[in-house]
Coordinates of C-alpha atoms in Angstrom, one line a residue:
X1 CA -36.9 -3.7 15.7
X2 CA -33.3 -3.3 14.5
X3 CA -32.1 -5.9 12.0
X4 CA -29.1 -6.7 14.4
X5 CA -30.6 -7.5 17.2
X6 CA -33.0 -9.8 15.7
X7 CA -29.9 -11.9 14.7
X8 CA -28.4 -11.4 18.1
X9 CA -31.6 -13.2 20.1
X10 CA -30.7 -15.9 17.8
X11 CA -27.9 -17.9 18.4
X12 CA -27.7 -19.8 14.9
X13 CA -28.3 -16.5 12.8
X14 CA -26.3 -14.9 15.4
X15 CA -23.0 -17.3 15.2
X16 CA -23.9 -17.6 11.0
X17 CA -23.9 -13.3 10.9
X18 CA -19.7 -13.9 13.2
X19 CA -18.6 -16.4 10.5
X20 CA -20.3 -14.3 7.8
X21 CA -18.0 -11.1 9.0
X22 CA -15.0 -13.2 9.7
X23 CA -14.9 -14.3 6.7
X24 CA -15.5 -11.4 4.6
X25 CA -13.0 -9.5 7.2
X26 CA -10.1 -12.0 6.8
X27 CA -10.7 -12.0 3.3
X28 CA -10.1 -8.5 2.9
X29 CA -7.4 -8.1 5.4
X30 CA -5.4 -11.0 3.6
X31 CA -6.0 -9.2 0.5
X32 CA -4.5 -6.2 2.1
X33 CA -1.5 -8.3 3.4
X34 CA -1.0 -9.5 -0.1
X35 CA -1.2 -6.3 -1.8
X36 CA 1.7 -5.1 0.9
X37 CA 4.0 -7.1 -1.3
X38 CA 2.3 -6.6 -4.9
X39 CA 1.0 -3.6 -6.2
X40 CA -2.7 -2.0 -4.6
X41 CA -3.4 -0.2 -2.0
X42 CA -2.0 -2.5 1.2
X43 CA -2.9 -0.2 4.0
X44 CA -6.2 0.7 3.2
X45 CA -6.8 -3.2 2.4
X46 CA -5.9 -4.1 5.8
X47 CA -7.5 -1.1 7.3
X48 CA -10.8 -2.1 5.8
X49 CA -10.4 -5.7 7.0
X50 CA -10.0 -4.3 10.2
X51 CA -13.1 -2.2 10.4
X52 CA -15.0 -4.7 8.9
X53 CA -13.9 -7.2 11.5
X54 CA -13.8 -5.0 14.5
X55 CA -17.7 -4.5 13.8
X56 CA -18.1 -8.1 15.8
X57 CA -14.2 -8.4 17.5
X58 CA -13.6 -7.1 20.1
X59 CA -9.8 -7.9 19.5
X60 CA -10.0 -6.4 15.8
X61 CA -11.5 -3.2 17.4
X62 CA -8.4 -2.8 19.6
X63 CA -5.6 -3.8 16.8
X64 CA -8.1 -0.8 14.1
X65 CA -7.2 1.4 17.1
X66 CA -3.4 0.7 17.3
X67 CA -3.4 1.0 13.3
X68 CA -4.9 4.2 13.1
X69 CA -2.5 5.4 15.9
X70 CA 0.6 4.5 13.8
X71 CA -1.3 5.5 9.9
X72 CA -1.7 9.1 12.5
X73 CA 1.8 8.8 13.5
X74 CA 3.8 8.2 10.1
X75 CA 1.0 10.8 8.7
X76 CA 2.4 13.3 11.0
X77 CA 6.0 12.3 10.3
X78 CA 5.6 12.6 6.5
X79 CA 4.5 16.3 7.1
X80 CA 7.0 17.4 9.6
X81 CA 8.7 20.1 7.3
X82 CA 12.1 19.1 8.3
X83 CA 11.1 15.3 6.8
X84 CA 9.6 17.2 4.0
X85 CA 12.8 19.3 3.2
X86 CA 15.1 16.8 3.4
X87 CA 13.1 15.0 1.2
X88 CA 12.7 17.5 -1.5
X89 CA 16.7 18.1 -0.8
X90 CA 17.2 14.5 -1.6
X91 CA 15.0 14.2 -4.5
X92 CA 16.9 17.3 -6.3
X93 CA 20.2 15.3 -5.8
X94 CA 19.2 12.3 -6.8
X95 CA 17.5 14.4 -10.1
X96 CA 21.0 16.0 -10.5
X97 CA 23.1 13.0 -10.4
X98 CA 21.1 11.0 -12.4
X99 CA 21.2 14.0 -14.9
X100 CA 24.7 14.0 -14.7
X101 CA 25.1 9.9 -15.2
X102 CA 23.4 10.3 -18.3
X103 CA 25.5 13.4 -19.4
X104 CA 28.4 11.5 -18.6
X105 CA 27.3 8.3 -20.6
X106 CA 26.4 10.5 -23.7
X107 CA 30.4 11.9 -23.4
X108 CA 32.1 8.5 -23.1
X109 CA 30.1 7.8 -26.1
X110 CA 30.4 10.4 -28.4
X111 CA 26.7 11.2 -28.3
X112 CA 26.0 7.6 -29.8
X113 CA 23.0 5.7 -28.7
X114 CA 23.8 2.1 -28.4
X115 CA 20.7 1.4 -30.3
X116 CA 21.8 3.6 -33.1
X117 CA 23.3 1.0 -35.7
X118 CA 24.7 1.8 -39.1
X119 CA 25.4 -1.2 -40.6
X120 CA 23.0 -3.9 -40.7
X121 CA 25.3 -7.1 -42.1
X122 CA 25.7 -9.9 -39.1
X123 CA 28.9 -11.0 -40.3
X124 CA 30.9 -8.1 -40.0

């Protein structure tokens, strides 16, 4: 006899087993919510929250679904070679001018850090 249907003929282990998933479910997905907006790994957190709640939802099976259609989606977008050129096209601009903002600094300055300090008296 399989473990879950044992809890399923019961209805209190059966409705304790739901919270038990719920919980641990929302727990994660929240996590994965939160780390959206601090540093971790937000997707995954909410992906995991998903599939853990989906394995007794029936609503959390159908929103796993619609986020692993849109995680397919962007994942085929990030490797169109078009995104991925104009990408690389922007990240060599963005390397150039940044270069050339800190050449620039260095020439108004006369090659002088601002850090660079001869004399140590306050008053002066």
């Amino acid at each position: 006899m399989r473990f879950r249907e044992y809890i399923r003929r019961n209805a209190l282990l059966n409705t304790t087993w739901r919270i038990g998933v719920f919980t641990v479910g929302a727990t994660v997905l929240v996590g994965g919510l939160i780390m959206m907006i601090a540093p971790g790994p937000g997707i995954l957190g909410i992906i995991v929250g998903l599939a853990i709640l989906a394995t007794e939802f029936a609503w959390a099976q159908r929103a796993l679904h619609r986020a692993r259609a849109a995680a397919e989606k962007a994942k085929e977008k990030a490797l169109d070679p078009r995104t991925k050129r104009r990408n690389t096209i922007l990240a060599i601009i963005g390397g150039l001018l940044a270069g050339a903002a800190v050449i620039a600094y260095l020439v108004v300055y006369d090659f002088t850090l601002p850090w660079d300090v001869r004399d140590y008296t306050p008053w002066n």
